[in-house]
Structures are given as structure tokens and as C-alpha cells.
Amino acid sequence: MVRLITHNLLSCHAKGCTTNNFPLQFKDAEIEHREADFNPEFIRGLLPKIEWKALVDTAKELGDTSLPYEQPEMMDDELLKTLHHVLLEMHVEEGQMICPNCNHVYPISNGIPNMLLAEHEIA
Amino acid sequence: MIPTPNLSHLTAKDFERVYEPAEDTFLLLDALENDAEDLKSSRPLICLEIGSGSGCVSAFIGTILGPSSALYLCTDINTHACQCTVATGRQNKVCLESVGTYLDRSLHTRLKHRVDLLIFNPPYVPTDSVEAESAQSSPAIASAWAGGINGMELTNTFLKLAPELLAPQGRFYLVAVKENNIPRILAAMLNEHDLAGKVVLQRRAGREHLHILRFEKQGSQVQT
């Protein structure tokens, strides 16, 4: 499944596409919410590995505006819970991810993102 | 004893298209189980398995570390394998994040120096090059085993990528057979990439002499 944590780690890898290739933009996304166990320590650990702006923008695209635009310096429990929900409980099951630079379309089917490229598209 | 993941949801039909866990898989599970306490205390946050197939190995790691303690990323070139990986995660109550891709493509850039636990059970069986290449370009079951010359064609490609993925304290487990020339793999990783590796487990299974190699960045070795 494509959760936003995974989406935050994916970039376009088509031939010649090396700048402005992140984050991929969702299109026709069908979202399911599934509860996951909250582990504040895990979320804190993930924070330095996350591109905050990409996460906030993407969540907004998907209709979730619960995260502040600027990354707060202090993370209280409530914010960690919000992050937990956005990163780990929203599953994109169907739809597409489109590269903002080269417009390559990566389909998502049954929750699996297909990032495979055809021979001529490989860098 | 850490239980072997439950794969009862997968059928003979699935295993026509996806590699069914065999001696190599179980040896890898045994090596991970031997290191379980160490793995837990190193608190990995991002795990990445390349070529996850049935999802058995990542589900096992999820059981060791706990479902909410880490992100379990899995890639496979075979999209049916991706589906099986997700299903195996669900069956074993671990969320496995499956991505259909070749090795670490589309993830490499963002995962540089961020992977705490890296796993690769590659297609290691020596075949001719053409067979290995055609296996990788049409993701059929042969992509799970056809390894080309010395069984090393895909492994060699990935061994160049792996060092860049590993976090400073990260660990990398690789499955290999004798024909892969293990001393040469260990020497190359040390000399070219500063990754210290050793054989942590080996076993003969029929014609295969299986080895589990574990790599760590120089200077960050944990005591075992």
C-alpha cells in the first residue's frame, strides 16, 4: 500500500529526470484509513528522514490539512499523533502518482505502486 | 524461538509465479534469529528488503522488531510477488510496504544513508547471461533464481548500490552460494566500499552450499 511515509521516499527515476522529480503528485487517489498502533518513539525517529514540505503538501492534496505548514521545533504528543495518522494510517489503494518534472505516470493498483519503467525509459 | 511467518494464505498457484520459501530463505531466517537481540537493541527504523517474493523474510523481521517499531519497505520486480508480500504482512500482522520496482529504483535517492537494515536474497544460481537478463526483463519466476555468470549478475549490480543506502550503523544481510565466490565478494566490499562483511551462517542443502553474509560499515561493528 502507498502510505504517505512511503510516498515521501519515492521519486521519479525515468531517464533524464533528475531535478524537481519529488514529490510525485497523486491523481484519482482512493484512500482507505486503517488504524495502526501509535509508537511515538518511531515517529520521532522518522522525523529527520521526512521531507516536511512534501508531506504537508501531499496530505493537503489528499484533503488532510491537519499538519502545520512549518515544521514545529517542539513535537508534543498531539502533533505526533497527527503525524502518525498522516504518515501511517492513510493508505492510497488506487490511483496514480505523476512526476512533477517529466509527467511520467506511476499507477497504483490494489495498493501496490508500480514504479517499473519500460526499457527505453530507464536512465 | 521466533515463529516462522504464517504463509497459509498463499496457494500452489501463487508459488507458480512467486518463489516459495526454501532452504535459502530458512537459513536467512535462522541468521536473523541468531542476531535478534542485537537487531532489537540497535532499533532500526527503516528496513528494506530487495526482492521480497512471498514476504516471508520481512514478516519475520517485523515479528522480531515489532510491527510498530519500524518501516518495512519491500521491493520486487514481480508485481504478483508484491501482492503476496502485502498479503503475508497482513496475515502476520505486520504492515509490509510493497513497491513494484527493479532493486531500489525510485527509492534510492531518498533512502541514501537512511537504511538501518538491508536484506537481499538475490537470484544466485549460475546460469548464462541471456537467461538471467531475460528473467529480469520479464518478471517471471525465473527472476527469483537465474543469476547469470557465477550467479552474480544482479548481485554485482546491487552491491554497488547497497553501501550508499546503509545508515552509519546500518547492517546488510546477503544470501550467497559457494559458486558466487564469497571471498571475492567480501574483499570487494571491504576494499571498494569500506563495508566489513563476514559469513555468519552456512549450510549445505542438496547441491547448494548456502551462506549468509552480514556487512557493516567499518568502525561500527557491534560485538557478537
Tab-separated table of C-alpha atoms in Angstrom:
chain	number	residue	atom	x	y	z
A	1	MET	CA	0.000	0.000	0.000
A	2	VAL	CA	1.131	3.504	-0.517
A	3	ARG	CA	1.121	5.257	2.799
A	4	LEU	CA	2.430	8.796	2.956
A	5	ILE	CA	5.617	7.650	4.657
A	6	THR	CA	6.395	5.550	1.578
A	7	HIS	CA	5.289	8.271	-0.807
A	8	ASN	CA	7.713	10.605	0.970
A	9	LEU	CA	10.560	8.255	-0.046
A	10	LEU	CA	9.658	7.812	-3.717
A	11	SER	CA	10.984	9.946	-6.544
A	12	CYS	CA	10.821	9.678	-10.322
A	13	HIS	CA	13.680	7.679	-11.837
A	14	ALA	CA	12.869	7.969	-15.530
A	15	LYS	CA	15.690	8.608	-17.968
A	16	GLY	CA	16.998	12.170	-17.728
A	17	CYS	CA	14.626	13.100	-14.913
A	18	THR	CA	16.900	14.204	-12.096
A	19	THR	CA	15.556	17.528	-10.817
A	20	ASN	CA	12.155	18.539	-9.485
A	21	ASN	CA	11.243	14.830	-9.566
A	22	PHE	CA	9.946	14.775	-5.994
A	23	PRO	CA	7.341	14.541	-4.539
A	24	LEU	CA	5.196	12.656	-7.005
A	25	GLN	CA	1.677	14.063	-7.263
A	26	PHE	CA	-1.318	11.877	-6.563
A	27	LYS	CA	-4.142	11.736	-9.056
A	28	ASP	CA	-7.509	9.983	-8.638
A	29	ALA	CA	-6.349	8.653	-5.290
A	30	GLU	CA	-8.698	6.309	-3.451
A	31	ILE	CA	-7.862	6.395	0.226
A	32	GLU	CA	-8.593	3.934	2.977
A	33	HIS	CA	-7.990	4.676	6.630
A	34	ARG	CA	-6.686	1.821	8.719
A	35	GLU	CA	-5.710	2.113	12.340
A	36	ALA	CA	-2.127	1.387	13.289
A	37	ASP	CA	-0.526	1.163	16.729
A	38	PHE	CA	0.839	4.521	17.833
A	39	ASN	CA	4.537	4.436	18.668
A	40	PRO	CA	5.731	7.969	19.478
A	41	GLU	CA	9.354	6.903	19.534
A	42	PHE	CA	9.128	5.565	15.988
A	43	ILE	CA	7.518	8.773	14.718
A	44	ARG	CA	10.196	10.882	16.422
A	45	GLY	CA	12.871	8.728	14.821
A	46	LEU	CA	11.319	9.103	11.397
A	47	LEU	CA	11.117	12.898	11.572
A	48	PRO	CA	14.694	13.633	10.451
A	49	LYS	CA	14.172	11.349	7.445
A	50	ILE	CA	10.997	13.063	6.266
A	51	GLU	CA	10.745	15.923	3.805
A	52	TRP	CA	8.279	18.025	5.758
A	53	LYS	CA	7.053	20.315	2.997
A	54	ALA	CA	6.452	17.403	0.624
A	55	LEU	CA	4.472	15.641	3.336
A	56	VAL	CA	2.308	18.651	4.187
A	57	ASP	CA	1.650	19.471	0.526
A	58	THR	CA	0.754	15.878	-0.290
A	59	ALA	CA	-1.545	15.480	2.700
A	60	LYS	CA	-3.278	18.682	1.619
A	61	GLU	CA	-3.680	17.326	-1.921
A	62	LEU	CA	-5.428	14.341	-0.363
A	63	GLY	CA	-7.709	16.590	1.698
A	64	ASP	CA	-5.903	16.410	5.039
A	65	THR	CA	-4.866	19.806	6.401
A	66	SER	CA	-4.075	18.741	9.950
A	67	LEU	CA	-0.313	19.397	9.782
A	68	PRO	CA	1.213	22.860	10.252
A	69	TYR	CA	2.949	24.304	7.222
A	70	GLU	CA	6.173	24.966	9.094
A	71	GLN	CA	7.761	22.074	10.919
A	72	PRO	CA	7.410	22.884	14.641
A	73	GLU	CA	10.541	22.700	16.735
A	74	MET	CA	8.735	21.098	19.609
A	75	MET	CA	6.791	17.930	18.998
A	76	ASP	CA	4.094	17.349	21.575
A	77	ASP	CA	2.092	14.148	21.798
A	78	GLU	CA	-0.856	15.590	19.946
A	79	LEU	CA	1.270	16.551	16.974
A	80	LEU	CA	2.977	13.161	16.994
A	81	LYS	CA	-0.465	11.553	16.865
A	82	THR	CA	-1.443	13.742	13.937
A	83	LEU	CA	1.778	12.766	12.172
A	84	HIS	CA	1.151	9.120	12.969
A	85	HIS	CA	-2.232	9.335	11.294
A	86	VAL	CA	-0.987	11.164	8.199
A	87	LEU	CA	2.130	9.017	7.726
A	88	LEU	CA	0.860	5.591	8.660
A	89	GLU	CA	-2.917	5.350	8.613
A	90	MET	CA	-3.866	6.794	5.233
A	91	HIS	CA	-3.490	4.125	2.557
A	92	VAL	CA	-3.768	5.042	-1.105
A	93	GLU	CA	-5.219	1.907	-2.660
A	94	GLU	CA	-5.854	3.008	-6.242
A	95	GLY	CA	-4.793	5.948	-8.369
A	96	GLN	CA	-1.674	7.349	-9.947
A	97	MET	CA	1.465	9.189	-8.976
A	98	ILE	CA	2.707	11.709	-11.504
A	99	CYS	CA	6.194	13.173	-11.742
A	100	PRO	CA	6.060	16.988	-11.425
A	101	ASN	CA	9.008	17.268	-13.821
A	102	CYS	CA	8.558	14.768	-16.671
A	103	ASN	CA	4.881	13.855	-16.092
A	104	HIS	CA	5.649	10.155	-16.020
A	105	VAL	CA	2.665	8.270	-14.597
A	106	TYR	CA	3.205	5.564	-11.996
A	107	PRO	CA	-0.008	3.599	-11.397
A	108	ILE	CA	-1.170	2.274	-8.032
A	109	SER	CA	-3.265	-0.860	-8.171
A	110	ASN	CA	-4.521	-2.894	-5.195
A	111	GLY	CA	-2.335	-0.681	-3.042
A	112	ILE	CA	0.886	-1.533	-4.919
A	113	PRO	CA	2.762	1.308	-6.624
A	114	ASN	CA	4.197	0.142	-9.924
A	115	MET	CA	7.452	2.039	-10.356
A	116	LEU	CA	8.753	-0.195	-13.153
A	117	LEU	CA	9.847	1.567	-16.313
A	118	ALA	CA	9.966	0.308	-19.873
A	119	GLU	CA	13.427	-0.425	-21.287
A	120	HIS	CA	13.643	2.898	-23.193
A	121	GLU	CA	12.659	4.936	-20.119
A	122	ILE	CA	15.438	3.643	-17.878
A	123	ALA	CA	18.237	6.030	-17.033
B	1	MET	CA	12.036	-19.386	19.153
B	2	ILE	CA	10.588	-16.859	16.791
B	3	PRO	CA	7.803	-18.475	14.775
B	4	THR	CA	8.267	-18.806	11.018
B	5	PRO	CA	5.732	-16.492	9.357
B	6	ASN	CA	2.360	-17.987	8.563
B	7	LEU	CA	2.077	-18.412	4.785
B	8	SER	CA	-1.103	-20.482	4.783
B	9	HIS	CA	-2.912	-17.774	2.751
B	10	LEU	CA	-0.611	-18.434	-0.231
B	11	THR	CA	-1.531	-21.256	-2.586
B	12	ALA	CA	0.269	-23.557	-5.023
B	13	LYS	CA	-0.939	-21.171	-7.730
B	14	ASP	CA	0.876	-18.265	-6.057
B	15	PHE	CA	4.042	-20.345	-5.906
B	16	GLU	CA	3.894	-20.940	-9.656
B	17	ARG	CA	4.583	-17.222	-10.009
B	18	VAL	CA	6.418	-16.346	-6.806
B	19	TYR	CA	9.450	-18.005	-5.214
B	20	GLU	CA	8.359	-20.336	-2.457
B	21	PRO	CA	10.467	-20.074	0.711
B	22	ALA	CA	13.090	-22.799	0.671
B	23	GLU	CA	16.367	-23.686	2.402
B	24	ASP	CA	17.982	-20.361	1.454
B	25	THR	CA	15.070	-18.436	2.985
B	26	PHE	CA	15.147	-20.509	6.151
B	27	LEU	CA	18.895	-20.089	6.559
B	28	LEU	CA	18.408	-16.320	6.317
B	29	LEU	CA	15.657	-16.510	8.949
B	30	ASP	CA	17.987	-18.503	11.201
B	31	ALA	CA	20.748	-15.902	10.814
B	32	LEU	CA	18.307	-13.108	11.656
B	33	GLU	CA	17.025	-15.042	14.642
B	34	ASN	CA	20.598	-15.531	15.907
B	35	ASP	CA	21.039	-11.758	15.717
B	36	ALA	CA	17.577	-10.957	17.076
B	37	GLU	CA	18.693	-9.360	20.360
B	38	ASP	CA	21.321	-7.270	18.621
B	39	LEU	CA	18.881	-6.197	15.959
B	40	LYS	CA	16.322	-5.164	18.554
B	41	SER	CA	18.798	-3.182	20.601
B	42	SER	CA	20.073	-1.316	17.522
B	43	ARG	CA	16.484	-0.041	16.980
B	44	PRO	CA	16.290	0.003	13.204
B	45	LEU	CA	13.739	2.486	11.862
B	46	ILE	CA	13.900	1.756	8.151
B	47	CYS	CA	14.187	-1.807	6.864
B	48	LEU	CA	14.444	-2.519	3.173
B	49	GLU	CA	14.222	-5.932	1.562
B	50	ILE	CA	15.113	-6.203	-2.104
B	51	GLY	CA	13.201	-8.946	-3.930
B	52	SER	CA	10.803	-9.774	-1.106
B	53	GLY	CA	8.917	-12.522	-3.020
B	54	SER	CA	6.411	-14.128	-0.658
B	55	GLY	CA	7.216	-11.540	2.038
B	56	CYS	CA	8.309	-14.262	4.455
B	57	VAL	CA	11.602	-12.637	5.482
B	58	SER	CA	10.253	-9.127	6.084
B	59	ALA	CA	7.296	-10.519	8.026
B	60	PHE	CA	9.822	-12.373	10.184
B	61	ILE	CA	11.815	-9.182	10.769
B	62	GLY	CA	8.567	-7.411	11.662
B	63	THR	CA	7.907	-10.098	14.250
B	64	ILE	CA	11.395	-9.661	15.724
B	65	LEU	CA	11.322	-5.879	15.883
B	66	GLY	CA	7.602	-5.338	16.445
B	67	PRO	CA	5.039	-4.118	13.926
B	68	SER	CA	5.003	-0.510	15.121
B	69	SER	CA	8.753	-0.074	15.633
B	70	ALA	CA	10.000	0.226	12.080
B	71	LEU	CA	9.054	0.836	8.480
B	72	TYR	CA	9.234	-2.369	6.439
B	73	LEU	CA	9.844	-1.489	2.799
B	74	CYS	CA	9.888	-4.322	0.279
B	75	THR	CA	10.579	-4.226	-3.423
B	76	ASP	CA	10.066	-6.828	-6.107
B	77	ILE	CA	10.179	-6.686	-9.881
B	78	ASN	CA	7.336	-9.204	-9.958
B	79	THR	CA	4.066	-7.451	-9.116
B	80	HIS	CA	2.421	-10.722	-8.127
B	81	ALA	CA	5.204	-11.095	-5.562
B	82	CYS	CA	4.363	-7.577	-4.329
B	83	GLN	CA	0.760	-8.680	-3.745
B	84	CYS	CA	1.934	-11.790	-1.896
B	85	THR	CA	4.261	-9.672	0.254
B	86	VAL	CA	1.403	-7.396	1.315
B	87	ALA	CA	-0.867	-10.380	1.999
B	88	THR	CA	1.840	-12.068	4.089
B	89	GLY	CA	2.241	-8.863	6.077
B	90	ARG	CA	-1.484	-8.806	6.811
B	91	GLN	CA	-1.539	-12.481	7.721
B	92	ASN	CA	1.271	-11.913	10.209
B	93	LYS	CA	0.052	-8.525	11.491
B	94	VAL	CA	2.991	-6.549	10.141
B	95	CYS	CA	2.436	-3.765	7.650
B	96	LEU	CA	4.769	-4.526	4.714
B	97	GLU	CA	5.144	-1.647	2.236
B	98	SER	CA	5.488	-3.238	-1.141
B	99	VAL	CA	6.859	-1.320	-4.124
B	100	GLY	CA	6.981	-2.804	-7.605
B	101	THR	CA	10.415	-1.877	-8.904
B	102	TYR	CA	13.834	-3.110	-10.001
B	103	LEU	CA	16.170	-3.355	-6.985
B	104	ASP	CA	15.910	0.004	-5.194
B	105	ARG	CA	14.914	2.184	-8.134
B	106	SER	CA	12.644	5.130	-7.222
B	107	LEU	CA	13.689	4.738	-3.570
B	108	HIS	CA	17.469	5.081	-3.856
B	109	THR	CA	17.691	8.877	-3.870
B	110	ARG	CA	15.593	9.439	-0.763
B	111	LEU	CA	16.936	6.420	1.097
B	112	LYS	CA	20.620	7.319	0.808
B	113	HIS	CA	22.316	6.640	4.179
B	114	ARG	CA	18.929	6.018	5.777
B	115	VAL	CA	18.503	2.250	5.666
B	116	ASP	CA	19.159	0.611	9.021
B	117	LEU	CA	18.518	-2.969	7.952
B	118	LEU	CA	19.017	-4.070	4.363
B	119	ILE	CA	18.208	-7.564	3.119
B	120	PHE	CA	18.853	-9.182	-0.252
B	121	ASN	CA	18.295	-12.815	-1.120
B	122	PRO	CA	19.249	-12.473	-4.784
B	123	PRO	CA	18.889	-14.790	-7.753
B	124	TYR	CA	22.209	-16.539	-7.075
B	125	VAL	CA	22.056	-19.631	-9.292
B	126	PRO	CA	24.717	-19.587	-12.031
B	127	THR	CA	23.032	-19.525	-15.467
B	128	ASP	CA	24.052	-17.995	-18.739
B	129	SER	CA	23.750	-14.221	-19.079
B	130	VAL	CA	20.913	-14.307	-21.571
B	131	GLU	CA	18.784	-16.384	-19.244
B	132	ALA	CA	19.448	-14.021	-16.340
B	133	GLU	CA	18.724	-10.910	-18.386
B	134	SER	CA	15.530	-12.214	-19.903
B	135	ALA	CA	14.416	-13.305	-16.417
B	136	GLN	CA	14.846	-9.760	-15.105
B	137	SER	CA	13.122	-8.103	-18.039
B	138	SER	CA	10.047	-10.318	-17.880
B	139	PRO	CA	9.332	-10.721	-14.217
B	140	ALA	CA	8.514	-14.407	-14.179
B	141	ILE	CA	9.520	-16.879	-11.515
B	142	ALA	CA	12.989	-17.285	-13.048
B	143	SER	CA	13.784	-13.705	-11.951
B	144	ALA	CA	13.921	-15.164	-8.433
B	145	TRP	CA	16.810	-17.519	-9.140
B	146	ALA	CA	18.536	-17.029	-12.534
B	147	GLY	CA	21.743	-15.255	-11.549
B	148	GLY	CA	23.778	-15.234	-14.769
B	149	ILE	CA	27.561	-15.680	-14.792
B	150	ASN	CA	28.740	-17.064	-11.438
B	151	GLY	CA	25.211	-16.321	-10.237
B	152	MET	CA	26.434	-12.775	-9.615
B	153	GLU	CA	24.985	-10.533	-12.304
B	154	LEU	CA	22.177	-8.933	-10.289
B	155	THR	CA	24.105	-9.175	-7.025
B	156	ASN	CA	27.024	-7.257	-8.534
B	157	THR	CA	24.659	-4.501	-9.649
B	158	PHE	CA	23.170	-4.239	-6.196
B	159	LEU	CA	26.488	-4.439	-4.332
B	160	LYS	CA	27.355	-1.093	-5.911
B	161	LEU	CA	24.115	0.453	-4.605
B	162	ALA	CA	23.973	-1.088	-1.134
B	163	PRO	CA	26.830	0.866	0.512
B	164	GLU	CA	25.152	4.155	-0.355
B	165	LEU	CA	21.845	3.039	1.150
B	166	LEU	CA	23.197	1.992	4.520
B	167	ALA	CA	22.872	4.304	7.506
B	168	PRO	CA	26.093	4.749	9.520
B	169	GLN	CA	25.102	1.960	11.928
B	170	GLY	CA	23.214	0.005	9.270
B	171	ARG	CA	23.507	-3.703	8.564
B	172	PHE	CA	23.202	-5.591	5.324
B	173	TYR	CA	22.399	-9.305	5.021
B	174	LEU	CA	23.073	-11.078	1.742
B	175	VAL	CA	22.419	-14.674	0.717
B	176	ALA	CA	25.084	-16.302	-1.452
B	177	VAL	CA	26.253	-19.722	-2.584
B	178	LYS	CA	29.788	-21.029	-2.918
B	179	GLU	CA	29.784	-20.544	-6.718
B	180	ASN	CA	29.334	-16.796	-6.161
B	181	ASN	CA	32.940	-16.685	-4.873
B	182	ILE	CA	32.316	-15.426	-1.370
B	183	PRO	CA	35.939	-14.456	-0.553
B	184	ARG	CA	35.874	-12.216	-3.619
B	185	ILE	CA	32.582	-10.566	-2.543
B	186	LEU	CA	33.945	-9.904	0.958
B	187	ALA	CA	37.209	-8.472	-0.365
B	188	ALA	CA	35.493	-6.223	-2.903
B	189	MET	CA	33.040	-4.817	-0.380
B	190	LEU	CA	35.821	-4.059	2.052
B	191	ASN	CA	38.274	-2.572	-0.434
B	192	GLU	CA	35.881	-0.670	-2.650
B	193	HIS	CA	33.140	0.306	-0.228
B	194	ASP	CA	34.612	0.118	3.266
B	195	LEU	CA	31.982	-2.404	4.266
B	196	ALA	CA	33.216	-5.154	6.553
B	197	GLY	CA	31.464	-8.435	5.955
B	198	LYS	CA	31.602	-11.946	7.263
B	199	VAL	CA	29.861	-15.255	6.874
B	200	VAL	CA	27.514	-15.555	9.838
B	201	LEU	CA	25.893	-18.848	8.896
B	202	GLN	CA	26.334	-21.565	6.283
B	203	ARG	CA	24.597	-24.808	5.442
B	204	ARG	CA	24.620	-27.416	2.711
B	205	ALA	CA	21.225	-28.010	1.147
B	206	GLY	CA	21.315	-30.559	-1.638
B	207	ARG	CA	23.620	-29.193	-4.330
B	208	GLU	CA	23.738	-25.729	-2.798
B	209	HIS	CA	26.270	-24.604	-0.238
B	210	LEU	CA	24.371	-21.644	1.188
B	211	HIS	CA	25.946	-18.737	3.054
B	212	ILE	CA	24.553	-15.742	4.885
B	213	LEU	CA	26.844	-12.722	4.714
B	214	ARG	CA	26.476	-9.774	7.038
B	215	PHE	CA	28.029	-6.395	6.275
B	216	GLU	CA	28.542	-3.367	8.463
B	217	LYS	CA	30.300	-0.074	7.914
B	218	GLN	CA	33.900	-0.147	9.048
B	219	GLY	CA	34.263	1.101	12.583
B	220	SER	CA	30.656	0.492	13.517
B	221	GLN	CA	30.786	-3.219	14.146
B	222	VAL	CA	28.775	-4.474	17.032
B	223	GLN	CA	30.283	-7.228	19.081
B	224	THR	CA	28.954	-10.694	18.561
